[in-house]
CSV table of C-alpha atoms and ligand atoms in Angstrom, one decimal:
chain,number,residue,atom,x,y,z
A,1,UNK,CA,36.3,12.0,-20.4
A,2,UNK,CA,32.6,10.2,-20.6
A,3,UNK,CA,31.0,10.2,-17.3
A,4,UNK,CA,29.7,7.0,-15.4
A,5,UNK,CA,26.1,7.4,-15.2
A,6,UNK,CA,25.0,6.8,-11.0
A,7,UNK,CA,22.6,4.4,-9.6
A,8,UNK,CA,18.9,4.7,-10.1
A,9,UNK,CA,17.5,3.6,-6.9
A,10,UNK,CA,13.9,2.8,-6.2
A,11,UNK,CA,13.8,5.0,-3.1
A,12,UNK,CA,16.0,7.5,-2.0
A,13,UNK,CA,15.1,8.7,1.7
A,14,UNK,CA,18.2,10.5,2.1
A,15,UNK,CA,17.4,12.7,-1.2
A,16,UNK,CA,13.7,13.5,0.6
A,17,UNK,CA,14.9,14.1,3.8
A,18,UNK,CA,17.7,16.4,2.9
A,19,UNK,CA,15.5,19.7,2.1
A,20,UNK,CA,13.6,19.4,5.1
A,21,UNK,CA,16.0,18.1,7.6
A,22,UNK,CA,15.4,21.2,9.8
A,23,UNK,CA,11.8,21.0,10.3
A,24,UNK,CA,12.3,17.1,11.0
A,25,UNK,CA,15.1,18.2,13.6
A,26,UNK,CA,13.0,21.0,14.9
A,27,UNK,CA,10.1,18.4,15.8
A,28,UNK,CA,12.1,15.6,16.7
A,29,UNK,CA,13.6,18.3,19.1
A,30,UNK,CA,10.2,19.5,20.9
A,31,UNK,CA,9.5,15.8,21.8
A,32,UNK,CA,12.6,15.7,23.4
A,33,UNK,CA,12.1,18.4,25.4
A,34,UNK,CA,8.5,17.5,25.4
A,35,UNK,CA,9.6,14.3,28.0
A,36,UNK,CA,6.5,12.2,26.3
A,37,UNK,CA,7.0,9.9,24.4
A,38,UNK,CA,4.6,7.1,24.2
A,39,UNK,CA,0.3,8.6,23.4
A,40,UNK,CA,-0.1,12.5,24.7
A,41,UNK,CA,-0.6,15.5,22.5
A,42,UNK,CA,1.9,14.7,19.6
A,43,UNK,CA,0.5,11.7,19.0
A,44,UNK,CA,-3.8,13.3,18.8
A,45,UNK,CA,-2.4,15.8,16.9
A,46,UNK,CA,-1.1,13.8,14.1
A,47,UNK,CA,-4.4,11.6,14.8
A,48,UNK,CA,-6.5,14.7,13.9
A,49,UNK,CA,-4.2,16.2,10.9
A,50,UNK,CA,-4.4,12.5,9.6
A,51,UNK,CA,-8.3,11.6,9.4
A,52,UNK,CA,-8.9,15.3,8.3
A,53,UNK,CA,-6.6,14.2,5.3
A,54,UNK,CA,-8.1,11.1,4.7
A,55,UNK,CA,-11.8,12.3,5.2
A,56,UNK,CA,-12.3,9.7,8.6
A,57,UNK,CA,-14.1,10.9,11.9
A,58,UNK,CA,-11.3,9.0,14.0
A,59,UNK,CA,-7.9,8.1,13.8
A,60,UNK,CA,-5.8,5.5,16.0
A,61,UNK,CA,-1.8,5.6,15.7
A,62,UNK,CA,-0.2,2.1,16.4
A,63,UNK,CA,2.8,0.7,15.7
A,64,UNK,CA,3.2,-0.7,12.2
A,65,UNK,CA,0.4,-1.4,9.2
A,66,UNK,CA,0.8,-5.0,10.3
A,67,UNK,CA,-0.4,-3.8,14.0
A,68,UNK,CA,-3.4,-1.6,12.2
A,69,UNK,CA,-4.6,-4.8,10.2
A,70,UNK,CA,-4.7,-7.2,13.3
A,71,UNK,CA,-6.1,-4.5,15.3
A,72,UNK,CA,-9.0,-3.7,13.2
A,73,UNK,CA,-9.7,-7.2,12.8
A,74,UNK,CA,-9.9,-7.9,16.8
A,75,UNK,CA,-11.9,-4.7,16.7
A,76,UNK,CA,-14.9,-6.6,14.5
A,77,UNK,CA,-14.4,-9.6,16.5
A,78,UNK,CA,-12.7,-11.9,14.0
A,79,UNK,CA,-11.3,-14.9,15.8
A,80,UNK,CA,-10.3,-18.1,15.3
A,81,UNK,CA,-12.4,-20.0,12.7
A,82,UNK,CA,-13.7,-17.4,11.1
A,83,UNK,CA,-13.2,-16.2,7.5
A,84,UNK,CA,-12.4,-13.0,6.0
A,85,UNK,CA,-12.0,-12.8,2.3
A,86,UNK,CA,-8.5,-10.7,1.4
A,87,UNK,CA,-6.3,-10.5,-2.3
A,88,UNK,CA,-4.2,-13.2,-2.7
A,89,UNK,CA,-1.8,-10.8,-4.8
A,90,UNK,CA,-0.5,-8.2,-1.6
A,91,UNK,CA,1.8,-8.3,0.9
A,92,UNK,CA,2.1,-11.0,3.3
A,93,UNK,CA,0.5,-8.7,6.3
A,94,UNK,CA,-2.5,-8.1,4.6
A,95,UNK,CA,-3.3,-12.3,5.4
A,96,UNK,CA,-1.2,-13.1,8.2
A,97,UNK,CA,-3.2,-10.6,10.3
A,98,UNK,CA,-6.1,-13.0,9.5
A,99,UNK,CA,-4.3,-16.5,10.0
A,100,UNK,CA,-2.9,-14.4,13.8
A,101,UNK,CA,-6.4,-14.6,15.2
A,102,UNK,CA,-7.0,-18.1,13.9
A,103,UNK,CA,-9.3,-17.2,11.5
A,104,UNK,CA,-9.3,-18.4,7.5
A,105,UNK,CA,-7.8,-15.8,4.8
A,106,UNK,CA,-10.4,-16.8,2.1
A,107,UNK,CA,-8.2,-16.0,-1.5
A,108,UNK,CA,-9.6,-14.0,-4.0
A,109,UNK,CA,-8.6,-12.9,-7.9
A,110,UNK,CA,-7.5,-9.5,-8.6
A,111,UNK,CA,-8.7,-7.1,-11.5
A,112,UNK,CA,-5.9,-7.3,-13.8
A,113,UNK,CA,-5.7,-3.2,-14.3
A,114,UNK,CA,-6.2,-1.9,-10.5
A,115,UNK,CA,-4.3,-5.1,-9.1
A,116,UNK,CA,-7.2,-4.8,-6.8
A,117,UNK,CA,-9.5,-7.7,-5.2
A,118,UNK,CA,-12.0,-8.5,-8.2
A,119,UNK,CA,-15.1,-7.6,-6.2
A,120,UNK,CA,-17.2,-10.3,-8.5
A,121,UNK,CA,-14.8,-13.2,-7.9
A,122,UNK,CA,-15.1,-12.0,-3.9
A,123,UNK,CA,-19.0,-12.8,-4.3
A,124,UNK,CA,-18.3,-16.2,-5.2
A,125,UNK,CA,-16.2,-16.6,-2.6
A,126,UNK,CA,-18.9,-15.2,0.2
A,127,UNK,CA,-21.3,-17.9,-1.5
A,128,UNK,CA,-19.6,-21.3,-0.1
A,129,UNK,CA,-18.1,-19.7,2.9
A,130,UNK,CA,-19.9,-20.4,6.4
A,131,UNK,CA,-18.5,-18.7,9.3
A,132,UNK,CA,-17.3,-14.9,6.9
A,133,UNK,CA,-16.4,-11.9,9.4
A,134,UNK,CA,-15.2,-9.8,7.0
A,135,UNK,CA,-13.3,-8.4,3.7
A,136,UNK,CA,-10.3,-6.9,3.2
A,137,UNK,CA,-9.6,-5.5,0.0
A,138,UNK,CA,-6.1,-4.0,0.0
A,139,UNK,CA,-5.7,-0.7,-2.7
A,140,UNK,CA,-2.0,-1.5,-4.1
A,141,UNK,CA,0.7,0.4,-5.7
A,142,UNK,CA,-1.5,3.8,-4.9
A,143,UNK,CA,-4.5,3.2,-6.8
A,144,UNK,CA,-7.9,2.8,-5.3
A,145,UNK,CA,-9.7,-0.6,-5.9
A,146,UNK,CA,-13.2,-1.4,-7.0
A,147,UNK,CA,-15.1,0.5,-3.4
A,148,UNK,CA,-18.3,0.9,-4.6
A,149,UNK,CA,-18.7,-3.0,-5.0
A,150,UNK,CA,-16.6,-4.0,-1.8
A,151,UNK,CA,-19.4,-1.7,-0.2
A,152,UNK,CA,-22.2,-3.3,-2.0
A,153,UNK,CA,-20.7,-6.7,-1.0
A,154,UNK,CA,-20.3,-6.3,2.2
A,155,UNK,CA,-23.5,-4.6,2.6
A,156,UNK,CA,-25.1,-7.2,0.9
A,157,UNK,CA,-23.5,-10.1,3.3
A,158,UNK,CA,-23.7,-8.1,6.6
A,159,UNK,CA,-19.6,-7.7,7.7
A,160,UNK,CA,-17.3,-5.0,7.6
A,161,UNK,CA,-15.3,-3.7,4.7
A,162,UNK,CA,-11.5,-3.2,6.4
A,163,UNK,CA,-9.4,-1.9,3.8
A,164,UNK,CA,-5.7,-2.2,3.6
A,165,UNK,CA,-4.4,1.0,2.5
A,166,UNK,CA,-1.3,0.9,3.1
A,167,UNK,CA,0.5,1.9,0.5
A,168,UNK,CA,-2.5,4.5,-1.5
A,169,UNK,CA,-3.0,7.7,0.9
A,170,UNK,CA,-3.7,10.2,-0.8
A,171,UNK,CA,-5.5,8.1,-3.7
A,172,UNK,CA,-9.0,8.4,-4.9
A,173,UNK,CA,-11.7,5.7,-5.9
A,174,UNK,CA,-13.9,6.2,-8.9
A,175,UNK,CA,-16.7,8.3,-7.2
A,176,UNK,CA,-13.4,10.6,-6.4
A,177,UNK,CA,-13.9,9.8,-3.0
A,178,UNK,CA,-10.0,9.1,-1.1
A,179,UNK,CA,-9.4,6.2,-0.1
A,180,UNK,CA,-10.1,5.9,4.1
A,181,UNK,CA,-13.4,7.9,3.7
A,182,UNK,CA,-16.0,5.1,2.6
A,183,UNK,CA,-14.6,2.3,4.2
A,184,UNK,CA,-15.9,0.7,7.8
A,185,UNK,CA,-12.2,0.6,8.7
A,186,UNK,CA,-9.0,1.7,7.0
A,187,UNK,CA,-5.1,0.6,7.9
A,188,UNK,CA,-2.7,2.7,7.1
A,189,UNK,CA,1.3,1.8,6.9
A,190,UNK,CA,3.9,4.3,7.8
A,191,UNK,CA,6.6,2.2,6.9
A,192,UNK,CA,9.9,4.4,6.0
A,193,UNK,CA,9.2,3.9,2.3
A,194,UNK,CA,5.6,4.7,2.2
A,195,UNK,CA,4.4,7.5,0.4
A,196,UNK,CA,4.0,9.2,4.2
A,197,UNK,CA,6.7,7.3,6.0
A,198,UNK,CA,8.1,7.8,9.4
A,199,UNK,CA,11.3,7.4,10.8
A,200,UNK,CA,10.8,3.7,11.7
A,201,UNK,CA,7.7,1.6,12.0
A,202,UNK,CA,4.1,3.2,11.9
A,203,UNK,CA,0.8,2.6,11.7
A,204,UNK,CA,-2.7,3.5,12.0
A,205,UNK,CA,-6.4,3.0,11.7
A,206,UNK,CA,-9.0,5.1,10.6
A,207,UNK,CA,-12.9,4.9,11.1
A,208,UNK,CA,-15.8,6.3,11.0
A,209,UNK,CA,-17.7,4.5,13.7
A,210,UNK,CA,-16.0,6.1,17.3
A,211,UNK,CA,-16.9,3.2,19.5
A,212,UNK,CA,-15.0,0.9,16.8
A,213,UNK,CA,-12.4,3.7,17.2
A,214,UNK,CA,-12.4,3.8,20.9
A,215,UNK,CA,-12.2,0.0,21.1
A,216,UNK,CA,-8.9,0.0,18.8
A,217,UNK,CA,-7.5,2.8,21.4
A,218,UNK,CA,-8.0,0.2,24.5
A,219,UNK,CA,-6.7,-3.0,22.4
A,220,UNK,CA,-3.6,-1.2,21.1
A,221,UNK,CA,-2.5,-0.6,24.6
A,222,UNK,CA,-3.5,-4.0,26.4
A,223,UNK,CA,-7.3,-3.9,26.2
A,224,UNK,CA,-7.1,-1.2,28.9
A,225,UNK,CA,-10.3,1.2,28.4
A,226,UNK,CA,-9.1,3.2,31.8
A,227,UNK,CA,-5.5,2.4,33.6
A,228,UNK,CA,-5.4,-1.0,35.1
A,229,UNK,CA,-8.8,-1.5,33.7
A,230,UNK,CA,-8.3,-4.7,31.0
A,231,UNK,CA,-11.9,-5.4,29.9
A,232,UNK,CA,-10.0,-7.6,27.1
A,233,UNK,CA,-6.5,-8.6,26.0
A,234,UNK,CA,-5.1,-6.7,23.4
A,235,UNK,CA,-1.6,-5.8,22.6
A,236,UNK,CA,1.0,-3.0,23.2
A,237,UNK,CA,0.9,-1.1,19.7
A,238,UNK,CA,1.2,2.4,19.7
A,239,UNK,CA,3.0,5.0,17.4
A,240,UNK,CA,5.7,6.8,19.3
A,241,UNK,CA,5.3,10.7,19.6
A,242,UNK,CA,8.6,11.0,18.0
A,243,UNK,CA,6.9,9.4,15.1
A,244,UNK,CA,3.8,11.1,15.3
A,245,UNK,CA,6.4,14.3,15.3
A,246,UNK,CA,7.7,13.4,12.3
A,247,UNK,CA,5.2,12.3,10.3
A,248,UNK,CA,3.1,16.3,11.6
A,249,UNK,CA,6.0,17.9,9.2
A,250,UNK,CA,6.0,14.8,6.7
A,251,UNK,CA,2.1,15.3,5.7
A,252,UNK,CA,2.8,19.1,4.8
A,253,UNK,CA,4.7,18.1,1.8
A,254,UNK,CA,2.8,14.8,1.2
A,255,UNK,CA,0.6,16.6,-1.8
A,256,UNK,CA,3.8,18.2,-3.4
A,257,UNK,CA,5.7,14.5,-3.4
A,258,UNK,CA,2.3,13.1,-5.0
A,259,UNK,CA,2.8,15.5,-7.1
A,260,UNK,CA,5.9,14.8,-8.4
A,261,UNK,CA,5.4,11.0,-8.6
A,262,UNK,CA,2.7,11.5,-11.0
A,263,UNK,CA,4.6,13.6,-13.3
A,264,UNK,CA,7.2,10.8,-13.1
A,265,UNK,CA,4.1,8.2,-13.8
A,266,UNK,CA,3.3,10.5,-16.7
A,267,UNK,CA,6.3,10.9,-18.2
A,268,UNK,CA,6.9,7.2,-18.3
A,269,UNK,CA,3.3,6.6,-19.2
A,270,UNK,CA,4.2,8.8,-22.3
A,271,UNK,CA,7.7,7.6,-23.2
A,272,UNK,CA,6.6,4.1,-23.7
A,273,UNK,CA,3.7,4.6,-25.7
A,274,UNK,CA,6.1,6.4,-28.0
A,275,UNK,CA,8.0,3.8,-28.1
A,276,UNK,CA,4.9,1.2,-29.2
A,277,UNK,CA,3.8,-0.1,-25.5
A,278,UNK,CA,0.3,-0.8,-24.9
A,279,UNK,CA,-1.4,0.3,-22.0
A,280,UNK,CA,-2.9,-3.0,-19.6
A,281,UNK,CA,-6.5,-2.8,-20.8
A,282,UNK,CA,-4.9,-3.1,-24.5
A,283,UNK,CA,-3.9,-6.4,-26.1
A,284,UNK,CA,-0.5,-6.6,-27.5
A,285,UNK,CA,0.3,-7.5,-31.2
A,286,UNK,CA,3.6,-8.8,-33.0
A,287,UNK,CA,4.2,-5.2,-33.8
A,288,UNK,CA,4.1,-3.4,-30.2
A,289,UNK,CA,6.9,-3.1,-27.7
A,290,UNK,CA,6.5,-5.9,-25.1
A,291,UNK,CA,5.1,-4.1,-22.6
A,292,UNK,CA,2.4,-2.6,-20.6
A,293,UNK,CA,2.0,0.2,-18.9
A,294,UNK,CA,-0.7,0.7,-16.2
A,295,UNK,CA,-4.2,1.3,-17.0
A,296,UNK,CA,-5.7,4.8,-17.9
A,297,UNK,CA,-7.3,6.1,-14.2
A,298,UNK,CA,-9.9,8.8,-15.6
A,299,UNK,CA,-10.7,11.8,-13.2
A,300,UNK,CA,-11.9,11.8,-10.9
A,301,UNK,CA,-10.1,9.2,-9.7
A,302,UNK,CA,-6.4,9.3,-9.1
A,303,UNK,CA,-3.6,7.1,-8.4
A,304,UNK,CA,-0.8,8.5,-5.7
A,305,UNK,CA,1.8,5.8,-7.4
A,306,UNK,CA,3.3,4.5,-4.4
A,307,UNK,CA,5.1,2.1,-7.1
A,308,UNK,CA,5.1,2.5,-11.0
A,309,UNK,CA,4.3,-1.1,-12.2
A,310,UNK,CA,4.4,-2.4,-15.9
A,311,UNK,CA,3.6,-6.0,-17.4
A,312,UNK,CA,6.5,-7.5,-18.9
A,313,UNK,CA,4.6,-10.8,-20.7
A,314,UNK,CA,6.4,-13.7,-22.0
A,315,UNK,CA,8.2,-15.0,-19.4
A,316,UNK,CA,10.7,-11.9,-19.9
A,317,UNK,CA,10.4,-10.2,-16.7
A,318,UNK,CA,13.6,-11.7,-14.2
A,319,UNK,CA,16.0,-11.3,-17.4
A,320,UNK,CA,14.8,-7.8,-17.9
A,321,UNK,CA,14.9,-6.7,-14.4
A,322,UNK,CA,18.6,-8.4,-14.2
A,323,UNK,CA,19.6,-6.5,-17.2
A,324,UNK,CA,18.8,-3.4,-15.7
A,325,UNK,CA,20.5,-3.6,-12.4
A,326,UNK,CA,23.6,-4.7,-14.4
A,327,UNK,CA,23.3,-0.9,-15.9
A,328,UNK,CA,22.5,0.3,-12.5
A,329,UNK,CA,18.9,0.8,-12.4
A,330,UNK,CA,16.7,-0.6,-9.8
A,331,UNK,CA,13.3,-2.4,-10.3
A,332,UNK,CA,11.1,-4.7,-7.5
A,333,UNK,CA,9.3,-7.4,-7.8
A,334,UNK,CA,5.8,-6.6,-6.2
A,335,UNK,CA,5.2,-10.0,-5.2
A,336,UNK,CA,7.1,-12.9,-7.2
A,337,UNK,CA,4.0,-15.4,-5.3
A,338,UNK,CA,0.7,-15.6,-4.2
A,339,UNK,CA,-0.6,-15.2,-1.0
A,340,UNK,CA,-1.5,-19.0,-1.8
A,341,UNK,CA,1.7,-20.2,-2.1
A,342,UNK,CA,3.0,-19.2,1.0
A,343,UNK,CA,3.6,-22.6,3.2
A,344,UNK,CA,2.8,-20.3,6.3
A,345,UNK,CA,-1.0,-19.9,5.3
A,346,UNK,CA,-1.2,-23.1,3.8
A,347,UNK,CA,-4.0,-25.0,5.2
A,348,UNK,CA,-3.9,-28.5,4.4
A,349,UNK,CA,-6.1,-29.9,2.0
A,350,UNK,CA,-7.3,-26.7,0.6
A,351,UNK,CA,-7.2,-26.0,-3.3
A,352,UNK,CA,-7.4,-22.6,-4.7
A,353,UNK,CA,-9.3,-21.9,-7.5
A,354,UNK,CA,-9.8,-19.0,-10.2
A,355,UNK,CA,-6.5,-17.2,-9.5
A,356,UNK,CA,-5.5,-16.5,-13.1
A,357,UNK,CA,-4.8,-12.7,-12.7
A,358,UNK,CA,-3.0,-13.0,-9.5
A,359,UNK,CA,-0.6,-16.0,-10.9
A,360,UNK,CA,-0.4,-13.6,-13.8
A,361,UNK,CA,1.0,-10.6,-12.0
A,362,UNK,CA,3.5,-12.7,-9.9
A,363,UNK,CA,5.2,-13.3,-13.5
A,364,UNK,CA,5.1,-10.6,-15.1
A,365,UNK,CA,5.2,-7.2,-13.1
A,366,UNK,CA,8.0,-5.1,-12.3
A,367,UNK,CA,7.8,-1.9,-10.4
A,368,UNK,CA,10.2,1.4,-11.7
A,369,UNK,CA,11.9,4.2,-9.6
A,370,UNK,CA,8.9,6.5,-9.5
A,371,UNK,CA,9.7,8.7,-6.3
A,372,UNK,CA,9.8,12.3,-6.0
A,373,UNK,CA,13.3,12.9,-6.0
A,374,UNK,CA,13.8,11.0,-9.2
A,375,UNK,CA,15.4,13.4,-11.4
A,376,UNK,CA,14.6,14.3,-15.1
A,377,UNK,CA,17.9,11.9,-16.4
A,378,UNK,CA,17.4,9.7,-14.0
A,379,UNK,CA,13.6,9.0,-15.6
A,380,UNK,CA,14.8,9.2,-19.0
A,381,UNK,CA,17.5,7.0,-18.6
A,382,UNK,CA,15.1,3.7,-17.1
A,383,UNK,CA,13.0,4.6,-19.9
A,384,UNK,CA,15.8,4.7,-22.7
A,385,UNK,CA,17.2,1.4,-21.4
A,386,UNK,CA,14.4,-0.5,-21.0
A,387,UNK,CA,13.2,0.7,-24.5
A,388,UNK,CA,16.7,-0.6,-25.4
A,389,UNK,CA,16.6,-4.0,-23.7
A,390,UNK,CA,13.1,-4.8,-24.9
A,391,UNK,CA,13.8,-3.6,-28.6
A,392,UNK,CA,17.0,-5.8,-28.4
B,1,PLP,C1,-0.2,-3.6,1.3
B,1,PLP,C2,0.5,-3.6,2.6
B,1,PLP,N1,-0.2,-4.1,3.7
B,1,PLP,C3,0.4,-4.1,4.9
B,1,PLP,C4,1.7,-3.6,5.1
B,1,PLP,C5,2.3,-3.7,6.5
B,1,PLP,O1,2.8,-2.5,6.9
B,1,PLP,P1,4.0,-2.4,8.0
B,1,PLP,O2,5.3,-2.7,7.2
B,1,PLP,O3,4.0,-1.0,8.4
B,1,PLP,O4,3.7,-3.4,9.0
B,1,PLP,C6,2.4,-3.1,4.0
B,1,PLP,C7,3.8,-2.6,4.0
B,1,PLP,O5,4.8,-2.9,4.4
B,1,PLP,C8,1.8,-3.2,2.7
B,1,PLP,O6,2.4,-2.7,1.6
């Protein structure tokens, strides 16, 4: 009897938690017995293991990525009326931090390989704007943007570079540098299907500057600086030591998931250029498969793939991604709009110019099952079919 091939999913937390349920229980167990739940020692421990894996002198757990974005940005006193230039191809949170303090997300292009803020287009941008605080280039899908020219940039115009690296620990930039060691301020997500999730929400900035750390400590827990002491108002944001628990025995295997996510990367990367796709800095011809895979990273930079995300040109992308989950496999759409589209951050009157790349990627990029538990037929199996459907 022919067996009915299962479900490729795009995550599978149950298949990651399984082998190391133990260790999860044991820690989840010592903060129970622990009593202390909200800041104490879980919590500075995981601060510590966290910027020594990064490369940051600080680290300051809050409660969600969202949370480390505005905080960072209250930190280098952006408020309302300012501007602070971010991607307009990310997730939402990367620009509603901005627009929560009042202050102007300024759109910019992305580099059509990284799907990283285009540095150049960034310094037009600085040019006609009057009141900038900052930029916030966000490293997507695990692979490190252009740093050495956000650097320059923002050297060059006198603000702060807060990165939004959310969904690339681990990753490295060109220099071979990881992403969170350069940086004025780094966000981190530890949303459950990050590459280092927690059990829930997370979050947490890193920095290299302690008084900007020590300023993030007091906001995330009501501007206090000392108890009953509120020299400002900031917000209640902190990651729970149960989290912080969790997240201790989750960053032990974090380098053996990477791991296994590249080989998946690779092994796709592979099996469509066998089959004729071009890689993204490639043009395609009559003659290729449709398709693109990601750009070529050369060492020593590397990409943790927090997603594995092709180009599917001509318009083919929704039928192809329906045509899979109709054979069971599961793709995402990493984002179907620009950050300029959204009616929330609309601002009246305001045209956006020079966003070719990012209305680009809306249409055309779809993100494959890429994480660590994906097993050998599982891979080969999105990579037949979608051969299939793009031959057909
Ligand atoms: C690029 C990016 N920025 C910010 C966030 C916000 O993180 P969180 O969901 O933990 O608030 C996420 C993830 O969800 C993200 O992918």
């Amino acid at each position: 009897m022919e067996r009915t091939p299962g479900r490729v999913r795009l995550q599978d937390l149950t298949a990651l938690h399984a082998p190391i349920r133990a260790e999860l229980d044991a820690a989840m167990a010592r903060v129970i017995d622990s009593g202390r739940f909200v800041l104490g020692e879980e919590l500075e421990a995981f601060e510590h293991e966290l910027a020594a894996y990064v490369g940051a002198r600080a680290a300051v757990g809050c409660g969600s990525g969202s949370d480390a974005l505005l905080l960072a940005l209250m930190a280098c006193d952006v408020g309302p009326g300012d501007e602070v230039i971010v991607p307009a191809y990310t997730f939402f949170a990367s620009a509603s931090a901005i627009a929560r303090l009042g202050a102007r997300p300024v759109f910019a292009d992305i580099d059509p390989d990284s799907f990283a803020m285009d540095a150049d287009h960034a310094r037009r941008l600085a040019a006609g704007c009057k009141r900038l605080r900052a930029i916030l280039p966000v490293h997507l899908f695990g692979r490190a943007g252009d740093v050495d020219g956000y650097l320059s940039l923002a050297s060059e115009l006198g603000v702060p570079v807060i990165e939004d690296a959310a969904q690339s620990i681990g990753a490295r930039d060109a220099s071979g540098a990881k992403v969170g060691s350069r940086a004025h301020l780094s966000c981190w997500s530890f949303y459950p299907t990050k590459n280092l999730g927690a059990l829930g929400d997370g979050g947490m900035v890193t920095a290299h500057d302690r008084s900007l750390a020590e300023r993030i400590t007091a906001l995330r827990s009501h501007g206090a600086h000392a108890a009953y002491q509120h020299e400002e108002v900031g917000i209640n944001s902190r990651l729970d030591a149960l989290q912080a628990a969790v997240l201790r025995v989750k960053l032990r295997h974090l380098e053996a998931w990477t791991k296994a996510r590249a080989e998946n990367a690779a092994y796709y990367d592979g099996a469509f250029a066998q089959a004729g796709a071009s890689t993204s800095t490639q043009t395609l011809d009559d003659a290729c498969l449709p398709l693109l895979t990601p750009a070529p990273l050369p060492f020593p930079a590397r990409c943790v793939y927090h997603q594995y995300v092709v180009r599917v040109p001509g318009a083919r992308r929704d039928a192809l991604a329906n045509d899979l989950r109709e054979r069971g496999i599961e793709t995402g759409i990493y984002y179907p709009v620009g950050l300029h589209q959204q009616p929330s951050l609309a601002i009246p009157g305001q045209r956006h110019a020079g966003l070719t790349a990012t209305e680009a990627a809306t249409r055309e990029t779809l993100a494959l099952p890429v994480h660590p538990e994906l097993d050998r037929d599982a891979r080969t199996r999105v990579a037949e079919e979608m051969i299939c459907l793009l031959r057909g």
